[in-house]
JSON list of C-alpha atoms in Angstrom, two decimals:
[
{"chain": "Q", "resi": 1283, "resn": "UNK", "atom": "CA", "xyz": [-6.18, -61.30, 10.73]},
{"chain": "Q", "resi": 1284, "resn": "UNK", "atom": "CA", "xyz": [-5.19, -57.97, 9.83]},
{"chain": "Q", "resi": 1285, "resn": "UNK", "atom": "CA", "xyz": [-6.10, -54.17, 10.62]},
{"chain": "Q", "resi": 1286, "resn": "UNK", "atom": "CA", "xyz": [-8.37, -52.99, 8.52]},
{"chain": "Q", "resi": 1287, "resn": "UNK", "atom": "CA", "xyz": [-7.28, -50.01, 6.09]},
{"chain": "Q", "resi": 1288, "resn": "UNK", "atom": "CA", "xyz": [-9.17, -47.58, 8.12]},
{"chain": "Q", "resi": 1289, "resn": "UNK", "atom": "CA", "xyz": [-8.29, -48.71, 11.61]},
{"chain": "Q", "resi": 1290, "resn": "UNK", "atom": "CA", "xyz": [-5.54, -45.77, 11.67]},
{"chain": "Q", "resi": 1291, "resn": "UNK", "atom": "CA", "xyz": [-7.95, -43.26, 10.72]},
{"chain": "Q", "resi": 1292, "resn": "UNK", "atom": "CA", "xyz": [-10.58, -43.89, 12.71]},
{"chain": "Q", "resi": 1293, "resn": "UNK", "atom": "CA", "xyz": [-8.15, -43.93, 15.88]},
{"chain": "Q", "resi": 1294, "resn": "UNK", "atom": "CA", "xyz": [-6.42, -40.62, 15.02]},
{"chain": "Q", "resi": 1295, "resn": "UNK", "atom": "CA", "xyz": [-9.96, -39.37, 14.88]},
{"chain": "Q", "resi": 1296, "resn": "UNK", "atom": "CA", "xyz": [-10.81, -40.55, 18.15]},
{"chain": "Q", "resi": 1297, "resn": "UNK", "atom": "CA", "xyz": [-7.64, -38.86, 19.50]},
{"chain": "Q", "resi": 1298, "resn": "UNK", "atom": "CA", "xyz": [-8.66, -35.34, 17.87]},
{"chain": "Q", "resi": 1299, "resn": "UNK", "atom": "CA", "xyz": [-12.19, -35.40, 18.95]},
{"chain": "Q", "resi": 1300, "resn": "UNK", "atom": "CA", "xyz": [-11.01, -36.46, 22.76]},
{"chain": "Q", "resi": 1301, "resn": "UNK", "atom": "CA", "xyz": [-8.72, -33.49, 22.31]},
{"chain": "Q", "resi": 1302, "resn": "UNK", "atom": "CA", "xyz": [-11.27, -31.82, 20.87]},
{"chain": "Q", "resi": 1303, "resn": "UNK", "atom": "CA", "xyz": [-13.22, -31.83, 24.06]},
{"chain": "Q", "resi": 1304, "resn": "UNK", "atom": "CA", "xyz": [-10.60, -31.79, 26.92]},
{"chain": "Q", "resi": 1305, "resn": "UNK", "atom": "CA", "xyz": [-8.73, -28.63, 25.46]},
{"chain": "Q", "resi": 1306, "resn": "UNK", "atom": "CA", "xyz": [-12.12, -26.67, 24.81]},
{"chain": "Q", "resi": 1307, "resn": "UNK", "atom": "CA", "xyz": [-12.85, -27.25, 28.31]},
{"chain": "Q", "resi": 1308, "resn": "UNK", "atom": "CA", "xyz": [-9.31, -27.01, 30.57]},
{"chain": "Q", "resi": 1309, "resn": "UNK", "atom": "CA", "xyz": [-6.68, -25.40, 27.95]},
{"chain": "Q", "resi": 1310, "resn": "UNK", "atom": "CA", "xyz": [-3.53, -26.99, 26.71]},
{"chain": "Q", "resi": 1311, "resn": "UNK", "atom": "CA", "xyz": [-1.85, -26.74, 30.72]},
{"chain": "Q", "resi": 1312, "resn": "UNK", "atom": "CA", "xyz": [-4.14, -28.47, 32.30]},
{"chain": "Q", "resi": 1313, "resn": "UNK", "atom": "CA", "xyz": [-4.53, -32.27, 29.79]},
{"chain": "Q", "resi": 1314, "resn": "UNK", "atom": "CA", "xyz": [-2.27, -34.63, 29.45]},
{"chain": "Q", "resi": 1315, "resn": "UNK", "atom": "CA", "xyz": [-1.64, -36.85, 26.78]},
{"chain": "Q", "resi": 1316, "resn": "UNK", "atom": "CA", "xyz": [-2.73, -39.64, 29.29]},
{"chain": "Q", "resi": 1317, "resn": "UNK", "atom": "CA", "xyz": [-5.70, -37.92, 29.58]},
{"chain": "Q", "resi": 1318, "resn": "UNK", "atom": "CA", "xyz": [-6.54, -37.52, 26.15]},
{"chain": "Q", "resi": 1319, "resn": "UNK", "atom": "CA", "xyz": [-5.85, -40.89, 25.67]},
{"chain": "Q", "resi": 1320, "resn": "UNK", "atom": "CA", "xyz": [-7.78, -42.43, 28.09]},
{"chain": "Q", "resi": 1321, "resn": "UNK", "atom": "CA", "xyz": [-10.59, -40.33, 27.06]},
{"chain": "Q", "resi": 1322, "resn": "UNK", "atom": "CA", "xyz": [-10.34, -41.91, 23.93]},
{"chain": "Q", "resi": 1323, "resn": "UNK", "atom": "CA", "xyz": [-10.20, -45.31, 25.50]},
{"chain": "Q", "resi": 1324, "resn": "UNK", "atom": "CA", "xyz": [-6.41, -46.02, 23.95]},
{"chain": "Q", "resi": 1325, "resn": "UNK", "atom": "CA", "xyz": [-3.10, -46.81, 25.33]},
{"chain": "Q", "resi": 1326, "resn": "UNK", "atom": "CA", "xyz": [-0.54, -43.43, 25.59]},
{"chain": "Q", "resi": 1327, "resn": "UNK", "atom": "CA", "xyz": [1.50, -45.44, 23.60]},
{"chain": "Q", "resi": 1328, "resn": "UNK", "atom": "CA", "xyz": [-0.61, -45.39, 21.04]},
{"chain": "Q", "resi": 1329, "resn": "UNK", "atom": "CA", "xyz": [-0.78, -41.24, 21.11]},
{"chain": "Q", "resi": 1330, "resn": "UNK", "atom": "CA", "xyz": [3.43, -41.55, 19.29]},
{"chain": "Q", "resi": 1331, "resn": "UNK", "atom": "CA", "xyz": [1.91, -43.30, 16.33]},
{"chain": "Q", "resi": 1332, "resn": "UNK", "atom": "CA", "xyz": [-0.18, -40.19, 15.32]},
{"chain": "Q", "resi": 1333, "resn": "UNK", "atom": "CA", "xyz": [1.56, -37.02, 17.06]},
{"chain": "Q", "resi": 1334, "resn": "UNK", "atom": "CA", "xyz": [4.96, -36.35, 17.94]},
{"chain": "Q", "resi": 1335, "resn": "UNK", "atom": "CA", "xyz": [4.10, -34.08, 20.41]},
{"chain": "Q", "resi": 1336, "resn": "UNK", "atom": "CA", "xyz": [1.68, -32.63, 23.18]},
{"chain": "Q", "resi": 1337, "resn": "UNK", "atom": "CA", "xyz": [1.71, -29.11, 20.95]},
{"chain": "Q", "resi": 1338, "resn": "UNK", "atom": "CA", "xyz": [1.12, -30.64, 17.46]},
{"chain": "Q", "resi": 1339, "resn": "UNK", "atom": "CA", "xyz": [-2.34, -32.53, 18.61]},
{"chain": "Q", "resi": 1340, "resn": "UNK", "atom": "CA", "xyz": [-3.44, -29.18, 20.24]},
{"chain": "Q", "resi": 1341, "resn": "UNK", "atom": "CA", "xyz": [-2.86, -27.24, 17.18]},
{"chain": "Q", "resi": 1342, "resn": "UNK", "atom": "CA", "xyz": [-4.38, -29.92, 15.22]},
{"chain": "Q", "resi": 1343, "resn": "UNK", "atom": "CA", "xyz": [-6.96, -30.49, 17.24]},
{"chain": "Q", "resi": 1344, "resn": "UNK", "atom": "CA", "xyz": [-8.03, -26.36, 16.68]},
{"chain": "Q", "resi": 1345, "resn": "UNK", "atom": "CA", "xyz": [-8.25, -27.41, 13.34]},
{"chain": "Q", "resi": 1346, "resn": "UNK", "atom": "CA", "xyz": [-10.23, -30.16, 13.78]},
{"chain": "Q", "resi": 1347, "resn": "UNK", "atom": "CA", "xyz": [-12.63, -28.68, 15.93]},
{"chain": "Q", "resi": 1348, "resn": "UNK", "atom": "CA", "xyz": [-13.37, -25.99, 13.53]},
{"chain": "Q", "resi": 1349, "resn": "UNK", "atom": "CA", "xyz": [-13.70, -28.15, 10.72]},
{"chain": "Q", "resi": 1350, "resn": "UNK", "atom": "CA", "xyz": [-16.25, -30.40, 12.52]},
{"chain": "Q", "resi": 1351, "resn": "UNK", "atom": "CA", "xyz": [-18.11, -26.84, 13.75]},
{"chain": "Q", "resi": 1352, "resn": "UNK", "atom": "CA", "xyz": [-17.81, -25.17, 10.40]},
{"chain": "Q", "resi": 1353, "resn": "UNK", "atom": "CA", "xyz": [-19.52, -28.40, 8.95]},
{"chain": "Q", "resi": 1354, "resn": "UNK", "atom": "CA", "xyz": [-22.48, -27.61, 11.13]},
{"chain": "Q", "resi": 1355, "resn": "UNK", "atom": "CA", "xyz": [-22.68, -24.10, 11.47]},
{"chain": "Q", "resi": 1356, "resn": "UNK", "atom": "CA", "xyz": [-25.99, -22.33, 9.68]},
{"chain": "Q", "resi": 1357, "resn": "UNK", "atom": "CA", "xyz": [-25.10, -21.23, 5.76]},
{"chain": "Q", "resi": 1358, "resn": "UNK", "atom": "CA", "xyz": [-27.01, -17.67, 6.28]},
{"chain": "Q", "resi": 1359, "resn": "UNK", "atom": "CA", "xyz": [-24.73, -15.07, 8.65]},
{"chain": "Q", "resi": 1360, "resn": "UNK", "atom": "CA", "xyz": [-27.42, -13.70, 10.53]},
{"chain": "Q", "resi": 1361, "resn": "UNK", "atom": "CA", "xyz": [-28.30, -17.21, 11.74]},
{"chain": "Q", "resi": 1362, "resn": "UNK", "atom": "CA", "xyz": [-24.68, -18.12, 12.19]},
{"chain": "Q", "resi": 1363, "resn": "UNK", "atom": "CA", "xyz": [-24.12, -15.19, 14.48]},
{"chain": "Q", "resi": 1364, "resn": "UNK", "atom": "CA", "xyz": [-27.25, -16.07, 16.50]},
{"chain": "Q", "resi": 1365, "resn": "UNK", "atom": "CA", "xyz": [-26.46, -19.49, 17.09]},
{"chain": "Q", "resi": 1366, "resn": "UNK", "atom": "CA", "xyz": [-22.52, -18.39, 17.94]},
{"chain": "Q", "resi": 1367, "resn": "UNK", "atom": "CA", "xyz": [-24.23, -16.05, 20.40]},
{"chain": "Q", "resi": 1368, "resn": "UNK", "atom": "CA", "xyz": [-26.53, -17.91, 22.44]},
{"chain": "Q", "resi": 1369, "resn": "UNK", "atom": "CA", "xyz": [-26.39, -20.13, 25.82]},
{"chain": "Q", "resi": 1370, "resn": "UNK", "atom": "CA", "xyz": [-26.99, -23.22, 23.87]},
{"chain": "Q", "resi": 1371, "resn": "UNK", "atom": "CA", "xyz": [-23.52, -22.77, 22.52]},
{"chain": "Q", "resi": 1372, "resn": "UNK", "atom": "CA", "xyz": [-22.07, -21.69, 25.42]},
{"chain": "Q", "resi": 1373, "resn": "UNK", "atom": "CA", "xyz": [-23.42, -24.46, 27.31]},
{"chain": "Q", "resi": 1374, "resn": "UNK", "atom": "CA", "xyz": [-22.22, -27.44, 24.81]},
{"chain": "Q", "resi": 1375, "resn": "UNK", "atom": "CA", "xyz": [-20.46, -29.97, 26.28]},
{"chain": "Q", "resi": 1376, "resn": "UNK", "atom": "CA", "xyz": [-18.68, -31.12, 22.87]},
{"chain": "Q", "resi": 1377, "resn": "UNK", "atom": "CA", "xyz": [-17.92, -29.40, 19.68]},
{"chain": "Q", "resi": 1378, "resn": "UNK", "atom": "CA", "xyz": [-16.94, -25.92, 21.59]},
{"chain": "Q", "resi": 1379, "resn": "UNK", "atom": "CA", "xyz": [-15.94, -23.02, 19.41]},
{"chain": "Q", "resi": 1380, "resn": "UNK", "atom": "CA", "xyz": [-11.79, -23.08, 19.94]},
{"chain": "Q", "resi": 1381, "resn": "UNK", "atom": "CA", "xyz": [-11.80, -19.63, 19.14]},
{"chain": "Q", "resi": 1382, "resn": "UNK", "atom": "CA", "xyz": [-13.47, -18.35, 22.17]},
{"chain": "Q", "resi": 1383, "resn": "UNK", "atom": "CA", "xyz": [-12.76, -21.25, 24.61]},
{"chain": "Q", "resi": 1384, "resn": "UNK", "atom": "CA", "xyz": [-9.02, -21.27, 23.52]},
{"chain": "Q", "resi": 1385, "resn": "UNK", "atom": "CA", "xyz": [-8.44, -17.75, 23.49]},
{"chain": "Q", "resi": 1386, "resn": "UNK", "atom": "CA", "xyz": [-6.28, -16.50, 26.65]},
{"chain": "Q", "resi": 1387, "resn": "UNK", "atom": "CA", "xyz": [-4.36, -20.30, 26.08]},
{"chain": "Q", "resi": 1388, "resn": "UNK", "atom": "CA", "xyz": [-3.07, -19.44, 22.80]},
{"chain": "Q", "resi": 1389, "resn": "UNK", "atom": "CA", "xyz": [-1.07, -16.60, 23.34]},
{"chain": "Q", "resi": 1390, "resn": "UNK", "atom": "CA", "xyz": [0.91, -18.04, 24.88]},
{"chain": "Q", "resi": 1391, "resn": "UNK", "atom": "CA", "xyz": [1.97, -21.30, 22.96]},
{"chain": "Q", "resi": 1392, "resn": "UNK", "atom": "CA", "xyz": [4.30, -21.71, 19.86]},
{"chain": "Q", "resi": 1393, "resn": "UNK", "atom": "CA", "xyz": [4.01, -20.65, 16.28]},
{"chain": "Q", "resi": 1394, "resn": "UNK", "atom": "CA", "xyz": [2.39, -23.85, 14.72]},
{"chain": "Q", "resi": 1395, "resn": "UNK", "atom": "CA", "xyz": [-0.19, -23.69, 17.17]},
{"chain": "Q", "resi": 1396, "resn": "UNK", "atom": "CA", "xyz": [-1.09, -19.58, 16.68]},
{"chain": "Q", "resi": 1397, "resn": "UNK", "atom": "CA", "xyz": [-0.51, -20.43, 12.80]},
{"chain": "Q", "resi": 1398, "resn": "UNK", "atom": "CA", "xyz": [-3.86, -23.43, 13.24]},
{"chain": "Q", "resi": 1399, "resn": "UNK", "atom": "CA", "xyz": [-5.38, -20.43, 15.80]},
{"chain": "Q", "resi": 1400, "resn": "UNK", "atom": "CA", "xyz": [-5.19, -17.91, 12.56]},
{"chain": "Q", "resi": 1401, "resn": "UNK", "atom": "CA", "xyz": [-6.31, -20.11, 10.07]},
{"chain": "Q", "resi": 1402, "resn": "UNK", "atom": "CA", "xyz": [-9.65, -21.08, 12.35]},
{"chain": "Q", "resi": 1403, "resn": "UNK", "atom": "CA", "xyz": [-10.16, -17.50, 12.80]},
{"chain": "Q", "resi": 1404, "resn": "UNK", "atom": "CA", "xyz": [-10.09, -16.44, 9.13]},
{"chain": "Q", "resi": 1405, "resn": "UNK", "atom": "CA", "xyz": [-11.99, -18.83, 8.02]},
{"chain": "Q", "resi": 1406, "resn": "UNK", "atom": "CA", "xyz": [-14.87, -17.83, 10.35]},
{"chain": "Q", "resi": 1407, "resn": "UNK", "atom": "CA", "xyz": [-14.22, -14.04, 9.11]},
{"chain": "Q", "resi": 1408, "resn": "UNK", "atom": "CA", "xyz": [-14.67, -14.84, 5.93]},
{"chain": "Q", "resi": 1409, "resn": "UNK", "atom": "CA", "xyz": [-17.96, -16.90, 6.29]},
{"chain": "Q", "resi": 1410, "resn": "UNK", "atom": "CA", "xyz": [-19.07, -13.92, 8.69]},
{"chain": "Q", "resi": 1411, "resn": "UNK", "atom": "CA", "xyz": [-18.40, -11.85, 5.74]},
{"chain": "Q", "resi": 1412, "resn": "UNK", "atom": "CA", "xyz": [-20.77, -13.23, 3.99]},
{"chain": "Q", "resi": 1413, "resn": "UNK", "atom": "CA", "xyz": [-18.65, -13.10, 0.73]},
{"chain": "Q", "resi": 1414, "resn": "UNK", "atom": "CA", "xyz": [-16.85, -16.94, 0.11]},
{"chain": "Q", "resi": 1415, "resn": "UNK", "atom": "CA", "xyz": [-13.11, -16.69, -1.05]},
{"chain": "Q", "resi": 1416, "resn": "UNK", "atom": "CA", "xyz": [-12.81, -12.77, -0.33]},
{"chain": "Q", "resi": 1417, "resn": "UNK", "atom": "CA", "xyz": [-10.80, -11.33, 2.32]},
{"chain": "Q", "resi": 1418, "resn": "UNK", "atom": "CA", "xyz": [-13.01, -10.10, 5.24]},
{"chain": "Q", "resi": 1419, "resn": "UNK", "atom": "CA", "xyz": [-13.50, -6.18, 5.30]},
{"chain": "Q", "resi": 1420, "resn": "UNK", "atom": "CA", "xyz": [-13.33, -4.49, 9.05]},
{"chain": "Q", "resi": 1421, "resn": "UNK", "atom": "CA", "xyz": [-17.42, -4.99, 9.14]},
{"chain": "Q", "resi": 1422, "resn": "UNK", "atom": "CA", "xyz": [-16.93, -8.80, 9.59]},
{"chain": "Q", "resi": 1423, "resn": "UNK", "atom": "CA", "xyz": [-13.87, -8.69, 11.97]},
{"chain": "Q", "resi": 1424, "resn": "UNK", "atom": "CA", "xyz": [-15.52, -6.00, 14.36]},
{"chain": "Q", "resi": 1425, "resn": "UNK", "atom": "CA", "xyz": [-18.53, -8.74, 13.94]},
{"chain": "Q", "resi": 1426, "resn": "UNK", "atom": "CA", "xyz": [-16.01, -11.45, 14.41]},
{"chain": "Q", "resi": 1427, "resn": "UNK", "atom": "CA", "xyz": [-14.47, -10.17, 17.38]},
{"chain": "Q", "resi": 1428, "resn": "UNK", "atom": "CA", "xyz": [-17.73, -9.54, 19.10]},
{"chain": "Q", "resi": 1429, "resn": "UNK", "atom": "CA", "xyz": [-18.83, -12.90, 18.47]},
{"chain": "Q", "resi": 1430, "resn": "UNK", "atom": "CA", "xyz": [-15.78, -14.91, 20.03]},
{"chain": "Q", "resi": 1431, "resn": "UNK", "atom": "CA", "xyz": [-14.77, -11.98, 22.72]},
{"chain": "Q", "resi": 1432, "resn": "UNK", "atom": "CA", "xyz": [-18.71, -12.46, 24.00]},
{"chain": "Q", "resi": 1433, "resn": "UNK", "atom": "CA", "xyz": [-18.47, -16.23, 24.04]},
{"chain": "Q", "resi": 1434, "resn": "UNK", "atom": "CA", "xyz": [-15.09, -15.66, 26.18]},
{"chain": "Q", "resi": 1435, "resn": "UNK", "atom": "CA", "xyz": [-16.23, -13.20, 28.81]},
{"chain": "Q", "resi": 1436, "resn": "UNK", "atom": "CA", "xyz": [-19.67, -15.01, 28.82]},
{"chain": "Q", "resi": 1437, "resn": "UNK", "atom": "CA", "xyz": [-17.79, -18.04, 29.50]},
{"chain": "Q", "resi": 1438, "resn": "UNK", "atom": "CA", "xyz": [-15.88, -16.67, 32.34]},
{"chain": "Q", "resi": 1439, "resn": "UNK", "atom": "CA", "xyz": [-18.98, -14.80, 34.49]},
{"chain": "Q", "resi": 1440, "resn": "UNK", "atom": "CA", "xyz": [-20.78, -16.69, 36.86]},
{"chain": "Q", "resi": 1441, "resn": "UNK", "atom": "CA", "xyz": [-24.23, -14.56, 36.58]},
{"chain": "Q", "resi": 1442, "resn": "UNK", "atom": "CA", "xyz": [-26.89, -16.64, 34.06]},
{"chain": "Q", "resi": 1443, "resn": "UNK", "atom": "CA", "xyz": [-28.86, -13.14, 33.89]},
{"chain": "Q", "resi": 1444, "resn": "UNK", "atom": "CA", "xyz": [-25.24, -11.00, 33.20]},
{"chain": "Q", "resi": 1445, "resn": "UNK", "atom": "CA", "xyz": [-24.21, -13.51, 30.66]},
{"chain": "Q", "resi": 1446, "resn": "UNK", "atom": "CA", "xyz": [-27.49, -13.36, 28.70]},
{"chain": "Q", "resi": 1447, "resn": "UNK", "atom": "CA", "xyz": [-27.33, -9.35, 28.75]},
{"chain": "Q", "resi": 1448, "resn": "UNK", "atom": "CA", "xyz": [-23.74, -10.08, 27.45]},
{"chain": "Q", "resi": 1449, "resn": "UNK", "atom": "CA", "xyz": [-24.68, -12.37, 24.69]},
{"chain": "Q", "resi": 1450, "resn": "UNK", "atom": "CA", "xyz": [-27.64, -10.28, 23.74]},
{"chain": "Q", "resi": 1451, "resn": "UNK", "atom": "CA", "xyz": [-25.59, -6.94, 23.71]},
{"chain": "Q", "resi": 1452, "resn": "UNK", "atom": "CA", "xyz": [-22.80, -9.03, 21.25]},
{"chain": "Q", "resi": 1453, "resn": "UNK", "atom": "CA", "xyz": [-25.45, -10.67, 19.07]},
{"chain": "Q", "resi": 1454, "resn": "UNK", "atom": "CA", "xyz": [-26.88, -6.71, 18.38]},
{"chain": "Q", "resi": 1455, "resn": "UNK", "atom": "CA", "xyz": [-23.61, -5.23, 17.84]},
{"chain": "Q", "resi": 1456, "resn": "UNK", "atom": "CA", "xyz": [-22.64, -7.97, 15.79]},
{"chain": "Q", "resi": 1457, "resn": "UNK", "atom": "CA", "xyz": [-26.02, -7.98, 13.94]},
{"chain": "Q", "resi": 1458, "resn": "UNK", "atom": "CA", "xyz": [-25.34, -4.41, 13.28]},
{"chain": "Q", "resi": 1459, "resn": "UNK", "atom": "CA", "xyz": [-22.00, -5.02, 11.67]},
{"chain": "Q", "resi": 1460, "resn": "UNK", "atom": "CA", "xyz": [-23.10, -7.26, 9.00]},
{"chain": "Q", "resi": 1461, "resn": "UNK", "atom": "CA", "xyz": [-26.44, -5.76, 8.54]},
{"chain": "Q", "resi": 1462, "resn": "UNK", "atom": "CA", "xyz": [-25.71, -5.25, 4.67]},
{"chain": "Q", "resi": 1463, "resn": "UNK", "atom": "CA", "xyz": [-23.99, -8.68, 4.35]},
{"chain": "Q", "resi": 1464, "resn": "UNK", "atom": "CA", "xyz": [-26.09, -10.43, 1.71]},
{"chain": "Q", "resi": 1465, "resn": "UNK", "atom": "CA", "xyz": [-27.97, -13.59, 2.84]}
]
C-alpha cells in the first residue's frame, strides 16, 4: 500500500519543528543531525531526503520558527511587544523567538543562513511598525532591537529578579518607541 501524498510533508515538518526546538535551545554547534532526527523519532537517513545539509535545515528552520511564531503573535503592537517581553516567553520550552535565542550563533554561520536571519528580522520590524508592507522607520528598529537584545541578555542572566528589571526596562523603552504606532 502506498505513502500517502502528504507523508513527505508531514515528515519534513516534523524535522523543522525538532529543529525548531533543539537550535532555539543549544545553537547550530552544539545538534546534530542525529539529534534532530531522533527528536523527531526518524532515521538520519531519512534527514538526506529533505536537506542537503546541516546549514540549510538551520536556516530553514529560522524561517520556520518565525512563521509558526508570527502566526501566533498578538495583531495590536503594544500587545506584541508585551508578550515578546515577558518571562512567559522567555521561559517557553517550544516555539522560541530565533531572533533572540539565535543571535550570538548567527554571526558566525554562512550567507544563506544570515540571508533566513534578515528576512525573520524584517518581518518582525515591519509588524512592530505597525504599518503592513512599509519599510520600518528607526522608531520600530530601536523598538525592535530592544525587544530581541532584552530577550538575549535576559536569557543569559541567572538572577529571576535582574531579568524581570531587564524585561520591564525593554518593554518601557520599547513601549516608548512605538508610542504613536497606530493600533
Amino acid at each position: 500500500m502506498p505513502w500517502p501524498s502528504t507523508r513527505r510533508a508531514e515528515s519534513r515538518d516534523r524535522i523543522l519543528f525538532s529543529a525548531e526546538r533543539l537550535f532555539t535551545k543549544s545553537g547550530f554547534d552544539q545538534v546534530s543531525i542525529d539529534q534532530v532526527m531522533q527528536d523527531a523519532g526518524m532515521t538520519r537517513g531519512a534527514f538526506y531526503a529533505h536537506f542537503r545539509s546541516k546549514q540549510e535545515l538551520y536556516s530553514e528552520a529560522i524561517l520556520s520558527a518565525a512563521w509558526r511564531m508570527g502566526a501566533q503573535h498578538p495583531t495590536d503592537v503594544e500587545t506584541l511587544i508585551r508578550a515578546y517581553l515577558s518571562p512567559e516567553h522567555l521561559g517557553q520550552k517550544k516555539g522560541s523567538c530565533p531572533l533572540a535565542f539565535l543571535v550570538s550563533d548567527i554571526g558566525q554561520r554562512d550567507q544563506p543562513v544570515r540571508d533566513s536571519y534578515t528576512k525573520v528580522f524584517s518581518a518582525l520590524a515591519t509588524k512592530v511598525s505597525g504599518v503592513p508592507d512599509a519599510e520600518p522607520d528607526a522608531a520600530a528598529l530601536r523598538a525592535l532591537v530592544l525587544m530581541v537584545g532584552g530577550v538575549a541578555v535576559a536569557r543569559a542572566l541567572n538572577d529571576p529578579i535582574l531579568v524581570e528589571r531587564v524585561l520591564a526596562a525593554c518593554r518601557e523603552g520599547a513601549l516608548s518607541e512605538t508610542a504613536s504606532v497606530p493600533i
